[in-house]
Amino acid sequence: MNELLNSQNELFQAYIVPLAIFLARIVDVSLGTVRSLLANKGHKKVAPLIGFFEVIIWVAAVSQVMQHLTHWQNYVAYGLGYAVGNFLGIFIEEKIALGNSVVRIITNEKAHDLAKILVEKGFRVSLMNGQGNNGKVSIIFLLVKRRTLKSLIPLIKEHNPLAVYSVEDIRYADLKLEKAKGFVK
């Protein structure tokens, strides 16, 4: 009977504990990644709440590692859980796509055509003239929700493949700007 209990205990420590550590690290690091990104975007209420659960899960995972220091599997599970948790946290944040972005499109040809297409697709556009290294350019500015970037970028590439564009996340935006003078639409 003792041998059976010892055998079950060894299996538990060799497989179940590392699996639990791995899963806990995936959850706590995913939460931490999302929390950090939300905090950077100014979400003052939800970030601390996520942090609370993140730390509780982390303490549980670390305590299991510390209780079973002689099992190398726990170290591997801890590290793998961290890596997978980072990946998953970034993936989740990209899917949520909270916040706004400024998109700048610089082109020396067909800027008015591209601006017209963007307006037809529902984007609010500002078009300016500028000077580049090789002469005159047009600069198109857009203030968009991050989740709309998936539809915007292909439009730029399709209708003006030589355009240079940049996307910059912004922390705060007064979306009433869309109705301000100077925005096309």
PDB file of C-alpha atoms in Angstrom:
ATOM      1  CA  MET A   1       0.000   0.000   0.000  1.00  0.00           C
ATOM      2  CA  ASN A   2       2.842   2.378   0.886  1.00  0.00           C
ATOM      3  CA  GLU A   3       4.538   1.600  -2.417  1.00  0.00           C
ATOM      4  CA  LEU A   4       1.363   2.470  -4.307  1.00  0.00           C
ATOM      5  CA  LEU A   5       1.030   5.790  -2.459  1.00  0.00           C
ATOM      6  CA  ASN A   6       4.710   6.583  -3.034  1.00  0.00           C
ATOM      7  CA  SER A   7       4.350   5.726  -6.720  1.00  0.00           C
ATOM      8  CA  GLN A   8       1.291   7.962  -7.041  1.00  0.00           C
ATOM      9  CA  ASN A   9       3.050  10.745  -5.154  1.00  0.00           C
ATOM     10  CA  GLU A  10       6.071  10.507  -7.465  1.00  0.00           C
ATOM     11  CA  LEU A  11       3.829  10.613 -10.549  1.00  0.00           C
ATOM     12  CA  PHE A  12       2.003  13.607  -9.087  1.00  0.00           C
ATOM     13  CA  GLN A  13       5.254  15.467  -8.409  1.00  0.00           C
ATOM     14  CA  ALA A  14       6.819  14.498 -11.746  1.00  0.00           C
ATOM     15  CA  TYR A  15       3.864  15.320 -14.020  1.00  0.00           C
ATOM     16  CA  ILE A  16       0.923  17.044 -12.340  1.00  0.00           C
ATOM     17  CA  VAL A  17       2.890  19.675 -10.400  1.00  0.00           C
ATOM     18  CA  PRO A  18       4.915  20.777 -13.477  1.00  0.00           C
ATOM     19  CA  LEU A  19       1.721  20.891 -15.549  1.00  0.00           C
ATOM     20  CA  ALA A  20       0.027  23.029 -12.888  1.00  0.00           C
ATOM     21  CA  ILE A  21       3.056  25.352 -12.759  1.00  0.00           C
ATOM     22  CA  PHE A  22       3.105  25.607 -16.559  1.00  0.00           C
ATOM     23  CA  LEU A  23      -0.605  26.459 -16.757  1.00  0.00           C
ATOM     24  CA  ALA A  24      -0.426  28.914 -13.856  1.00  0.00           C
ATOM     25  CA  ARG A  25       2.490  30.735 -15.490  1.00  0.00           C
ATOM     26  CA  ILE A  26       0.646  30.938 -18.806  1.00  0.00           C
ATOM     27  CA  VAL A  27      -2.310  32.548 -17.057  1.00  0.00           C
ATOM     28  CA  ASP A  28      -0.349  34.896 -14.797  1.00  0.00           C
ATOM     29  CA  VAL A  29       2.045  36.098 -17.499  1.00  0.00           C
ATOM     30  CA  SER A  30      -0.795  36.534 -20.000  1.00  0.00           C
ATOM     31  CA  LEU A  31      -2.637  38.606 -17.418  1.00  0.00           C
ATOM     32  CA  GLY A  32       0.537  40.572 -16.704  1.00  0.00           C
ATOM     33  CA  THR A  33       1.129  41.326 -20.365  1.00  0.00           C
ATOM     34  CA  VAL A  34      -2.434  42.485 -20.898  1.00  0.00           C
ATOM     35  CA  ARG A  35      -2.326  44.467 -17.633  1.00  0.00           C
ATOM     36  CA  SER A  36       0.871  46.273 -18.659  1.00  0.00           C
ATOM     37  CA  LEU A  37      -0.465  47.160 -22.074  1.00  0.00           C
ATOM     38  CA  LEU A  38      -3.755  48.382 -20.614  1.00  0.00           C
ATOM     39  CA  ALA A  39      -1.939  50.431 -17.966  1.00  0.00           C
ATOM     40  CA  ASN A  40       0.145  52.078 -20.688  1.00  0.00           C
ATOM     41  CA  LYS A  41      -3.072  53.027 -22.464  1.00  0.00           C
ATOM     42  CA  GLY A  42      -4.461  54.671 -19.323  1.00  0.00           C
ATOM     43  CA  HIS A  43      -6.971  52.029 -18.177  1.00  0.00           C
ATOM     44  CA  LYS A  44      -6.637  52.908 -14.488  1.00  0.00           C
ATOM     45  CA  LYS A  45      -9.482  50.763 -13.164  1.00  0.00           C
ATOM     46  CA  VAL A  46      -9.086  47.428 -14.889  1.00  0.00           C
ATOM     47  CA  ALA A  47      -5.255  47.200 -14.777  1.00  0.00           C
ATOM     48  CA  PRO A  48      -4.997  46.955 -10.952  1.00  0.00           C
ATOM     49  CA  LEU A  49      -7.808  44.397 -10.857  1.00  0.00           C
ATOM     50  CA  ILE A  50      -5.995  42.216 -13.378  1.00  0.00           C
ATOM     51  CA  GLY A  51      -2.784  42.710 -11.383  1.00  0.00           C
ATOM     52  CA  PHE A  52      -4.453  41.371  -8.243  1.00  0.00           C
ATOM     53  CA  PHE A  53      -5.283  38.045  -9.905  1.00  0.00           C
ATOM     54  CA  GLU A  54      -1.935  37.955 -11.702  1.00  0.00           C
ATOM     55  CA  VAL A  55       0.008  38.114  -8.430  1.00  0.00           C
ATOM     56  CA  ILE A  56      -2.137  35.533  -6.643  1.00  0.00           C
ATOM     57  CA  ILE A  57      -1.581  33.047  -9.470  1.00  0.00           C
ATOM     58  CA  TRP A  58       2.146  33.871  -9.559  1.00  0.00           C
ATOM     59  CA  VAL A  59       2.519  33.222  -5.817  1.00  0.00           C
ATOM     60  CA  ALA A  60       0.803  29.845  -6.235  1.00  0.00           C
ATOM     61  CA  ALA A  61       3.147  28.880  -9.092  1.00  0.00           C
ATOM     62  CA  VAL A  62       6.307  30.023  -7.283  1.00  0.00           C
ATOM     63  CA  SER A  63       5.292  28.236  -4.099  1.00  0.00           C
ATOM     64  CA  GLN A  64       5.008  24.958  -6.031  1.00  0.00           C
ATOM     65  CA  VAL A  65       8.468  25.435  -7.513  1.00  0.00           C
ATOM     66  CA  MET A  66       9.911  26.213  -4.090  1.00  0.00           C
ATOM     67  CA  GLN A  67       8.224  23.187  -2.496  1.00  0.00           C
ATOM     68  CA  HIS A  68       9.647  20.859  -5.139  1.00  0.00           C
ATOM     69  CA  LEU A  69      13.133  22.225  -5.755  1.00  0.00           C
ATOM     70  CA  THR A  70      14.593  18.820  -6.591  1.00  0.00           C
ATOM     71  CA  HIS A  71      12.407  18.354  -9.680  1.00  0.00           C
ATOM     72  CA  TRP A  72      13.971  19.882 -12.780  1.00  0.00           C
ATOM     73  CA  GLN A  73      10.641  19.579 -14.596  1.00  0.00           C
ATOM     74  CA  ASN A  74       9.291  22.429 -12.457  1.00  0.00           C
ATOM     75  CA  TYR A  75      11.996  24.805 -13.674  1.00  0.00           C
ATOM     76  CA  VAL A  76      11.277  23.907 -17.285  1.00  0.00           C
ATOM     77  CA  ALA A  77       7.523  24.243 -16.737  1.00  0.00           C
ATOM     78  CA  TYR A  78       8.032  27.648 -15.087  1.00  0.00           C
ATOM     79  CA  GLY A  79      10.144  28.940 -17.993  1.00  0.00           C
ATOM     80  CA  LEU A  80       7.922  27.489 -20.708  1.00  0.00           C
ATOM     81  CA  GLY A  81       4.827  28.877 -19.019  1.00  0.00           C
ATOM     82  CA  TYR A  82       6.449  32.310 -18.964  1.00  0.00           C
ATOM     83  CA  ALA A  83       7.302  32.164 -22.668  1.00  0.00           C
ATOM     84  CA  VAL A  84       3.892  30.874 -23.747  1.00  0.00           C
ATOM     85  CA  GLY A  85       2.182  33.388 -21.428  1.00  0.00           C
ATOM     86  CA  ASN A  86       4.024  36.292 -23.073  1.00  0.00           C
ATOM     87  CA  PHE A  87       3.000  35.119 -26.508  1.00  0.00           C
ATOM     88  CA  LEU A  88      -0.600  34.542 -25.457  1.00  0.00           C
ATOM     89  CA  GLY A  89      -0.829  37.892 -23.630  1.00  0.00           C
ATOM     90  CA  ILE A  90       0.351  39.797 -26.703  1.00  0.00           C
ATOM     91  CA  PHE A  91      -2.043  37.792 -28.891  1.00  0.00           C
ATOM     92  CA  ILE A  92      -4.977  38.583 -26.589  1.00  0.00           C
ATOM     93  CA  GLU A  93      -4.131  42.287 -26.491  1.00  0.00           C
ATOM     94  CA  GLU A  94      -3.901  42.428 -30.275  1.00  0.00           C
ATOM     95  CA  LYS A  95      -7.299  40.751 -30.570  1.00  0.00           C
ATOM     96  CA  ILE A  96      -8.863  43.174 -28.092  1.00  0.00           C
ATOM     97  CA  ALA A  97      -7.181  46.083 -29.956  1.00  0.00           C
ATOM     98  CA  LEU A  98      -8.219  48.777 -27.507  1.00  0.00           C
ATOM     99  CA  GLY A  99      -7.378  52.377 -28.141  1.00  0.00           C
ATOM    100  CA  ASN A 100      -6.684  54.660 -31.046  1.00  0.00           C
ATOM    101  CA  SER A 101      -3.912  55.114 -33.548  1.00  0.00           C
ATOM    102  CA  VAL A 102      -2.650  57.878 -35.764  1.00  0.00           C
ATOM    103  CA  VAL A 103      -1.882  56.751 -39.289  1.00  0.00           C
ATOM    104  CA  ARG A 104       0.360  58.868 -41.509  1.00  0.00           C
ATOM    105  CA  ILE A 105       0.501  58.099 -45.202  1.00  0.00           C
ATOM    106  CA  ILE A 106       3.150  59.860 -47.278  1.00  0.00           C
ATOM    107  CA  THR A 107       2.997  59.638 -51.036  1.00  0.00           C
ATOM    108  CA  ASN A 108       4.080  61.628 -54.050  1.00  0.00           C
ATOM    109  CA  GLU A 109       1.335  60.336 -56.317  1.00  0.00           C
ATOM    110  CA  LYS A 110      -2.406  59.739 -56.269  1.00  0.00           C
ATOM    111  CA  ALA A 111      -2.877  61.071 -52.725  1.00  0.00           C
ATOM    112  CA  HIS A 112      -6.239  62.625 -53.582  1.00  0.00           C
ATOM    113  CA  ASP A 113      -7.436  59.339 -55.085  1.00  0.00           C
ATOM    114  CA  LEU A 114      -6.384  57.417 -51.983  1.00  0.00           C
ATOM    115  CA  ALA A 115      -7.958  60.028 -49.684  1.00  0.00           C
ATOM    116  CA  LYS A 116     -11.227  59.804 -51.631  1.00  0.00           C
ATOM    117  CA  ILE A 117     -11.251  55.995 -51.365  1.00  0.00           C
ATOM    118  CA  LEU A 118     -10.573  56.169 -47.630  1.00  0.00           C
ATOM    119  CA  VAL A 119     -13.421  58.650 -47.149  1.00  0.00           C
ATOM    120  CA  GLU A 120     -15.740  56.402 -49.164  1.00  0.00           C
ATOM    121  CA  LYS A 121     -14.805  53.544 -46.829  1.00  0.00           C
ATOM    122  CA  GLY A 122     -15.826  55.631 -43.816  1.00  0.00           C
ATOM    123  CA  PHE A 123     -12.474  56.932 -42.627  1.00  0.00           C
ATOM    124  CA  ARG A 124     -12.023  60.566 -41.658  1.00  0.00           C
ATOM    125  CA  VAL A 125      -9.069  61.994 -43.516  1.00  0.00           C
ATOM    126  CA  SER A 126      -6.866  65.080 -43.386  1.00  0.00           C
ATOM    127  CA  LEU A 127      -4.736  65.760 -46.453  1.00  0.00           C
ATOM    128  CA  MET A 128      -1.730  68.088 -46.413  1.00  0.00           C
ATOM    129  CA  ASN A 129       1.003  69.066 -48.825  1.00  0.00           C
ATOM    130  CA  GLY A 130       4.612  68.649 -47.803  1.00  0.00           C
ATOM    131  CA  GLN A 131       8.160  68.616 -49.031  1.00  0.00           C
ATOM    132  CA  GLY A 132      10.239  65.449 -49.160  1.00  0.00           C
ATOM    133  CA  ASN A 133      13.828  64.741 -50.189  1.00  0.00           C
ATOM    134  CA  ASN A 134      12.824  64.362 -53.824  1.00  0.00           C
ATOM    135  CA  GLY A 135      10.189  67.060 -54.112  1.00  0.00           C
ATOM    136  CA  LYS A 136       6.571  67.587 -53.221  1.00  0.00           C
ATOM    137  CA  VAL A 137       4.642  64.945 -51.300  1.00  0.00           C
ATOM    138  CA  SER A 138       1.163  64.608 -49.873  1.00  0.00           C
ATOM    139  CA  ILE A 139       0.556  63.536 -46.296  1.00  0.00           C
ATOM    140  CA  ILE A 140      -2.685  61.887 -45.269  1.00  0.00           C
ATOM    141  CA  PHE A 141      -3.503  61.781 -41.555  1.00  0.00           C
ATOM    142  CA  LEU A 142      -6.108  59.522 -40.003  1.00  0.00           C
ATOM    143  CA  LEU A 143      -7.170  59.059 -36.394  1.00  0.00           C
ATOM    144  CA  VAL A 144      -8.624  55.548 -36.171  1.00  0.00           C
ATOM    145  CA  LYS A 145      -9.641  52.907 -33.686  1.00  0.00           C
ATOM    146  CA  ARG A 146      -6.896  50.271 -33.526  1.00  0.00           C
ATOM    147  CA  ARG A 147      -9.291  47.519 -34.544  1.00  0.00           C
ATOM    148  CA  THR A 148      -9.870  49.248 -37.914  1.00  0.00           C
ATOM    149  CA  LEU A 149      -6.189  48.937 -38.875  1.00  0.00           C
ATOM    150  CA  LYS A 150      -6.889  45.446 -40.252  1.00  0.00           C
ATOM    151  CA  SER A 151      -9.093  46.949 -42.935  1.00  0.00           C
ATOM    152  CA  LEU A 152      -7.133  50.182 -43.445  1.00  0.00           C
ATOM    153  CA  ILE A 153      -3.645  48.831 -44.171  1.00  0.00           C
ATOM    154  CA  PRO A 154      -4.775  46.585 -47.063  1.00  0.00           C
ATOM    155  CA  LEU A 155      -6.598  49.568 -48.600  1.00  0.00           C
ATOM    156  CA  ILE A 156      -3.414  51.622 -48.546  1.00  0.00           C
ATOM    157  CA  LYS A 157      -1.377  48.802 -50.071  1.00  0.00           C
ATOM    158  CA  GLU A 158      -3.989  48.082 -52.728  1.00  0.00           C
ATOM    159  CA  HIS A 159      -4.662  51.644 -53.878  1.00  0.00           C
ATOM    160  CA  ASN A 160      -1.229  53.205 -53.391  1.00  0.00           C
ATOM    161  CA  PRO A 161       1.414  50.475 -53.066  1.00  0.00           C
ATOM    162  CA  LEU A 162       4.316  52.955 -53.167  1.00  0.00           C
ATOM    163  CA  ALA A 163       2.967  54.993 -50.258  1.00  0.00           C
ATOM    164  CA  VAL A 164       4.948  55.049 -47.039  1.00  0.00           C
ATOM    165  CA  TYR A 165       2.811  54.772 -43.942  1.00  0.00           C
ATOM    166  CA  SER A 166       3.349  54.679 -40.217  1.00  0.00           C
ATOM    167  CA  VAL A 167       1.032  53.742 -37.375  1.00  0.00           C
ATOM    168  CA  GLU A 168       1.434  55.147 -33.909  1.00  0.00           C
ATOM    169  CA  ASP A 169      -0.652  54.193 -30.900  1.00  0.00           C
ATOM    170  CA  ILE A 170      -1.884  57.143 -28.927  1.00  0.00           C
ATOM    171  CA  ARG A 171      -2.830  57.169 -25.299  1.00  0.00           C
ATOM    172  CA  TYR A 172      -5.596  59.760 -25.438  1.00  0.00           C
ATOM    173  CA  ALA A 173      -7.593  61.197 -28.302  1.00  0.00           C
ATOM    174  CA  ASP A 174     -10.436  63.644 -28.415  1.00  0.00           C
ATOM    175  CA  LEU A 175     -12.510  62.001 -31.107  1.00  0.00           C
ATOM    176  CA  LYS A 176     -14.485  65.219 -31.573  1.00  0.00           C
ATOM    177  CA  LEU A 177     -11.494  66.169 -33.707  1.00  0.00           C
ATOM    178  CA  GLU A 178     -13.079  64.107 -36.456  1.00  0.00           C
ATOM    179  CA  LYS A 179     -15.704  66.827 -36.861  1.00  0.00           C
ATOM    180  CA  ALA A 180     -13.188  69.661 -36.731  1.00  0.00           C
ATOM    181  CA  LYS A 181     -12.518  71.846 -39.727  1.00  0.00           C
ATOM    182  CA  GLY A 182      -9.841  70.371 -41.933  1.00  0.00           C
ATOM    183  CA  PHE A 183     -10.972  66.783 -41.825  1.00  0.00           C
ATOM    184  CA  VAL A 184     -12.388  65.573 -45.102  1.00  0.00           C
ATOM    185  CA  LYS A 185     -15.968  64.185 -45.019  1.00  0.00           C
TER     186      LYS A 185
END
